Amino acid sequence: MKFIFRFWFVLVIFGCETGIDDPQPGSIPVADFIFQIQITDGRTINFASTSKDASYLIWDFGDQIGRGFTNSITYSFAKNGTYLVNLTAGNKAGINTKQVEITVSGRVDPVADFTLSFATISSQLEVGLVNTSVNAGSYLWNFGDGQTSNMENPGSHSYAQSGSYQIELAASSADGIVTRRKRISVSVVDEKKLFAVAGKTWKFKTTPYQVAAFPSPTGSAYFVLRNGSVAYESALQLCELNDRYSFTSAIFTNINEGDGRVLENRNECRTVASPLPASYLFKRKSLTSFVLDLGITYLGDIKPGVDGFVYELIELKDSTLVVSYVRADQINPVLLERVVMVFETE
């Protein structure tokens, strides 16, 4: 009985040892690996472990992002740079680490960007251009008028005539594989033609006219918008229809030649003396619009704001002038409303 017990005990020990995949407890692993940078993408690397006596692996790619646990792995770094790649090999006997400093340099996609400047231009038909793109090797400007340029910084561009144009900058990577684009819309005016047109004598339009920029159901010459919808349209009084406005010279001196004004609380005409001419400037409000900026009101409205109204020029054609401005609602000053006025030539 004693002999049989010992034989059984030996078999158990032998069976347990053959079932363990780990190396002998005294064999500390040796961490090692090889790698290859992909030809098509310099930031993507194929890694393969050549470690010995390891029961588990931990990859750390040194960018505080990537980790892995398999024998072979492909990893793409987000940015170019030098990284300390660590491979840790471990088993029950201990751990061992291999470190390799790897520099990656792959293609960096360009970012197309530019701004428009009006600080140094000599004409309202000219637009200043400031290229702020990065990571680009070549550029192509399209100015929206059929003209192009492949200069990095063309400085400015002059248009032949008034209008709205879309400027596009295409910035391409040095290898030409990746292209990014940015577009900005801009309006320009021919000042000489503008002054010639604006210098005419204008009156409120008496026939229906649809303003392209705003909803105008009946084509009224004077209407008010609230929240983008027409709140009301005004039936113009005789004294308003008799008003005449002219804009002369670069500062557009306003000469009121009408009979009087409408009293808002009674909706009646009352003859008043013509006010003194008011000088105001024609200037840009944004990249896509121009304004007539005053210290006082004009064009029939008797309630100027604290700093005067800023009139946005909506349309200016040979026989049609459309302007608008934003003011506080006359009943609820917390709300804002837009007044739109349409004029025609004498």
XYZ file of C-alpha atoms in Angstrom:
346
model
C 0.000 0.000 0.000
C 2.832 2.334 0.798
C 4.481 1.854 -2.640
C 1.262 2.475 -4.507
C 0.692 5.769 -2.682
C 4.093 7.100 -3.688
C 3.618 6.129 -7.334
C 0.311 7.974 -7.500
C 1.866 11.075 -5.941
C 4.630 11.149 -8.544
C 2.108 10.952 -11.375
C 0.195 13.970 -10.061
C 3.292 16.110 -9.879
C 4.355 15.125 -13.397
C 0.931 15.862 -14.825
C 0.813 19.365 -13.327
C 4.193 20.328 -14.725
C 3.391 19.301 -18.274
C 0.139 21.308 -18.231
C 1.813 24.733 -17.532
C 2.655 26.882 -20.588
C 4.833 29.326 -18.635
C 8.585 28.779 -18.681
C 10.354 27.525 -15.576
C 9.948 29.991 -12.705
C 13.639 30.725 -12.776
C 13.682 31.858 -16.436
C 13.334 35.660 -16.528
C 12.024 36.788 -19.961
C 14.096 38.742 -22.447
C 12.160 41.583 -24.149
C 13.054 42.376 -27.727
C 11.306 43.481 -30.916
C 11.814 44.496 -34.502
C 9.918 47.158 -36.478
C 9.448 48.458 -40.010
C 8.149 51.877 -41.086
C 5.560 51.684 -43.838
C 6.673 53.194 -47.135
C 3.274 54.734 -47.944
C 2.837 56.388 -44.548
C 5.865 57.449 -42.534
C 3.885 57.626 -39.300
C 2.630 54.014 -39.446
C 4.959 51.274 -38.149
C 4.703 47.483 -38.057
C 6.025 46.033 -34.770
C 6.824 42.353 -34.014
C 8.020 40.894 -30.732
C 11.125 38.636 -30.736
C 11.040 38.309 -26.954
C 12.030 35.030 -25.236
C 10.349 33.184 -22.364
C 7.454 35.718 -22.176
C 3.970 34.743 -21.135
C 2.571 38.237 -21.717
C 3.577 41.441 -23.543
C 2.771 45.136 -23.041
C 3.509 47.689 -25.746
C 3.769 51.397 -24.880
C 4.326 53.621 -27.935
C 5.490 56.695 -26.040
C 2.796 59.114 -27.222
C 0.628 58.777 -24.086
C -2.081 57.257 -26.269
C -1.218 53.879 -27.763
C -0.846 50.524 -25.987
C -0.936 46.886 -27.207
C -0.734 43.326 -25.904
C -0.163 41.067 -28.927
C 2.992 39.599 -30.454
C 2.704 41.754 -33.582
C 0.936 45.077 -33.982
C 0.662 47.956 -36.468
C 0.512 51.414 -34.940
C -0.035 54.874 -36.504
C 1.280 57.932 -34.705
C -0.951 60.985 -34.882
C 1.908 63.470 -35.212
C 5.438 63.546 -36.530
C 8.135 63.374 -33.879
C 10.473 61.172 -31.851
C 8.949 58.605 -29.496
C 10.411 56.165 -26.923
C 8.701 52.841 -27.643
C 8.678 50.344 -24.743
C 8.007 46.605 -24.865
C 7.573 44.865 -21.514
C 7.836 41.069 -21.444
C 6.758 39.224 -18.308
C 6.167 35.846 -16.722
C 5.959 34.414 -13.206
C 9.684 34.856 -12.707
C 9.711 38.593 -13.482
C 9.664 41.213 -16.200
C 12.079 42.732 -18.688
C 11.763 45.898 -20.833
C 13.208 46.913 -24.185
C 13.213 50.597 -25.199
C 13.867 51.997 -28.660
C 13.753 55.659 -29.728
C 11.908 55.946 -33.042
C 11.503 59.043 -35.192
C 8.489 59.194 -37.497
C 7.938 61.693 -40.283
C 4.827 61.263 -42.373
C 2.758 63.581 -44.502
C 1.047 66.407 -42.599
C -2.252 67.511 -44.156
C -2.410 71.202 -45.034
C -4.878 73.641 -43.502
C -6.203 76.293 -45.892
C -6.965 79.619 -44.269
C -6.873 83.311 -45.136
C -8.377 86.609 -44.086
C -9.434 89.708 -46.005
C -8.037 93.116 -45.187
C -9.228 96.565 -46.213
C -6.641 98.537 -44.254
C -4.189 99.187 -47.093
C -6.387 99.128 -50.189
C -6.579 102.155 -52.455
C -9.969 101.399 -54.022
C -13.279 99.848 -52.977
C -12.782 97.483 -55.915
C -9.637 96.115 -54.252
C -9.401 93.430 -51.573
C -6.354 92.756 -49.398
C -5.460 89.071 -48.873
C -3.581 87.577 -45.924
C -2.636 83.894 -46.295
C -2.576 82.117 -42.912
C -2.461 78.520 -44.222
C -0.102 75.949 -42.679
C 1.578 72.729 -43.870
C 1.071 73.603 -47.524
C 3.557 73.298 -50.369
C 1.557 75.015 -53.114
C -1.422 77.348 -53.434
C -4.089 78.234 -55.958
C -6.267 81.330 -55.539
C -9.555 81.686 -57.423
C -10.935 85.214 -57.084
C -14.384 84.460 -58.514
C -14.010 86.750 -61.520
C -12.142 84.321 -63.773
C -8.744 85.375 -62.417
C -6.419 83.004 -60.512
C -2.997 83.077 -58.872
C -0.572 80.441 -57.601
C 1.340 82.869 -55.391
C 1.512 82.120 -51.692
C 0.764 85.752 -50.828
C -0.672 87.726 -53.759
C -1.172 90.680 -51.398
C -4.351 91.998 -52.975
C -6.713 91.587 -55.885
C -8.580 94.247 -57.853
C -11.919 93.605 -59.551
C -12.989 95.216 -62.794
C -16.539 95.984 -61.692
C -18.898 96.070 -58.736
C -20.407 92.826 -57.514
C -20.296 89.971 -55.053
C -17.554 87.403 -55.515
C -16.433 84.208 -53.812
C -12.707 83.961 -53.168
C -11.338 80.424 -52.797
C -7.884 79.370 -51.633
C -6.746 75.788 -52.337
C -3.749 74.753 -50.235
C -2.026 71.494 -51.248
C 0.512 69.313 -49.438
C 4.087 69.262 -50.698
C 3.494 65.932 -52.460
C 0.252 67.222 -53.993
C -1.799 64.326 -52.596
C -3.995 66.298 -50.172
C -5.726 69.614 -50.912
C -7.798 71.683 -48.509
C -9.951 74.687 -49.471
C -11.442 77.769 -47.851
C -13.959 80.204 -49.361
C -15.013 83.721 -48.349
C -17.642 85.887 -50.067
C -16.921 89.568 -50.555
C -18.682 92.542 -52.124
C -16.864 95.336 -53.915
C -18.052 98.534 -55.561
C -16.832 100.832 -58.278
C -16.766 104.118 -56.383
C -16.990 106.328 -59.447
C -20.044 104.515 -60.755
C -21.486 104.362 -57.263
C -21.207 108.093 -56.767
C -22.672 108.724 -60.219
C -25.706 106.548 -59.422
C -26.138 107.620 -55.815
C -25.759 111.253 -56.778
C -29.139 111.178 -58.491
C -32.285 112.491 -56.840
C -34.335 109.753 -55.142
C -37.921 109.450 -53.957
C -39.989 106.681 -52.364
C -40.935 104.070 -54.945
C -44.632 104.143 -55.864
C -44.854 100.859 -57.807
C -44.540 97.364 -56.257
C -40.986 96.078 -55.971
C -39.802 92.771 -54.516
C -36.634 93.150 -52.452
C -34.510 90.080 -53.126
C -32.849 90.105 -49.693
C -36.071 90.244 -47.655
C -39.640 88.944 -47.838
C -41.881 91.642 -49.291
C -45.327 90.196 -50.131
C -46.807 93.224 -51.876
C -43.615 94.992 -52.836
C -44.230 97.934 -50.499
C -41.795 100.843 -50.587
C -41.685 100.882 -46.778
C -42.093 97.824 -44.560
C -40.967 96.480 -41.195
C -39.648 92.987 -40.403
C -39.753 91.214 -37.058
C -38.093 87.812 -36.648
C -37.588 87.607 -40.400
C -41.285 88.091 -41.266
C -43.143 91.151 -42.479
C -44.798 92.781 -39.471
C -46.485 95.602 -41.338
C -46.281 97.728 -44.477
C -46.815 101.455 -44.544
C -49.147 103.384 -46.807
C -47.027 106.430 -47.572
C -48.500 109.859 -47.022
C -48.314 112.655 -49.593
C -45.623 114.497 -47.679
C -43.481 111.352 -47.726
C -44.059 110.842 -51.434
C -42.941 114.410 -52.002
C -39.663 113.891 -50.172
C -36.542 113.958 -52.298
C -33.055 112.810 -51.321
C -29.766 113.356 -53.070
C -26.286 112.127 -52.214
C -23.427 114.220 -53.436
C -19.639 113.722 -53.208
C -17.772 111.023 -51.356
C -19.370 111.956 -48.025
C -22.877 111.932 -49.498
C -24.368 115.182 -48.234
C -28.080 114.591 -47.702
C -30.325 117.400 -48.976
C -33.960 116.990 -47.994
C -36.223 118.655 -50.529
C -39.569 117.341 -49.306
C -42.626 119.099 -47.867
C -42.532 117.689 -44.351
C -42.865 114.673 -42.118
C -45.543 112.274 -40.904
C -46.411 112.551 -37.226
C -46.386 108.953 -36.042
C -48.985 109.357 -33.304
C -51.575 110.929 -35.623
C -50.517 109.571 -39.006
C -50.785 113.020 -40.506
C -48.589 115.241 -42.597
C -47.282 118.477 -41.196
C -45.172 120.923 -43.156
C -41.833 121.604 -41.523
C -38.800 123.547 -42.532
C -36.227 121.553 -44.438
C -33.467 120.401 -42.094
C -29.877 121.352 -42.629
C -27.890 118.983 -44.844
C -26.495 116.018 -42.916
C -23.106 114.601 -43.884
C -22.440 110.908 -43.453
C -19.986 108.302 -44.665
C -20.326 105.376 -46.987
C -18.225 102.539 -45.523
C -17.968 98.793 -44.998
C -20.013 97.151 -42.280
C -18.619 93.682 -42.937
C -16.918 91.738 -45.688
C -20.177 91.428 -47.590
C -22.050 94.692 -46.994
C -21.682 98.437 -46.935
C -23.400 101.034 -44.792
C -24.302 104.677 -44.708
C -23.249 105.737 -41.217
C -24.757 108.863 -39.620
C -24.838 110.654 -36.337
C -28.486 111.549 -36.969
C -31.357 109.929 -38.805
C -32.623 110.657 -42.285
C -34.987 109.267 -44.908
C -38.235 109.952 -43.111
C -37.666 108.400 -39.675
C -37.942 110.869 -36.757
C -36.634 108.570 -34.005
C -32.860 108.202 -34.245
C -31.004 105.930 -31.885
C -28.561 107.160 -29.267
C -25.688 107.064 -31.719
C -27.721 107.484 -34.869
C -28.765 104.820 -37.351
C -26.511 102.658 -39.451
C -28.138 102.194 -42.841
C -27.244 99.072 -44.745
C -27.139 99.397 -48.496
C -29.185 96.450 -49.810
C -29.481 97.306 -53.504
C -28.169 100.084 -55.697
C -29.097 100.020 -59.371
C -29.491 102.680 -62.004
C -33.092 103.373 -60.987
C -33.564 101.573 -57.628
C -32.111 102.138 -54.170
C -32.935 99.882 -51.189
C -31.678 100.645 -47.684
C -32.528 99.201 -44.281
C -31.642 99.628 -40.616
C -32.382 97.970 -37.293
C -34.134 99.825 -34.477
C -35.940 99.098 -31.229
C -39.599 98.222 -31.626
C -41.676 101.324 -30.982
C -44.144 99.472 -28.731
C -41.764 97.046 -26.995
C -38.230 98.521 -26.997
C -36.756 95.179 -25.912
C -37.553 93.753 -29.343
C -35.710 94.711 -32.510
C -37.215 95.336 -35.910
C -35.736 96.013 -39.324
C -37.045 98.884 -41.421
C -36.710 98.490 -45.193
C -37.166 101.414 -47.584
C -37.243 101.296 -51.388
C -36.507 104.386 -53.510
C -36.527 105.159 -57.187
C -34.960 107.921 -59.238
C -36.800 111.158 -59.937
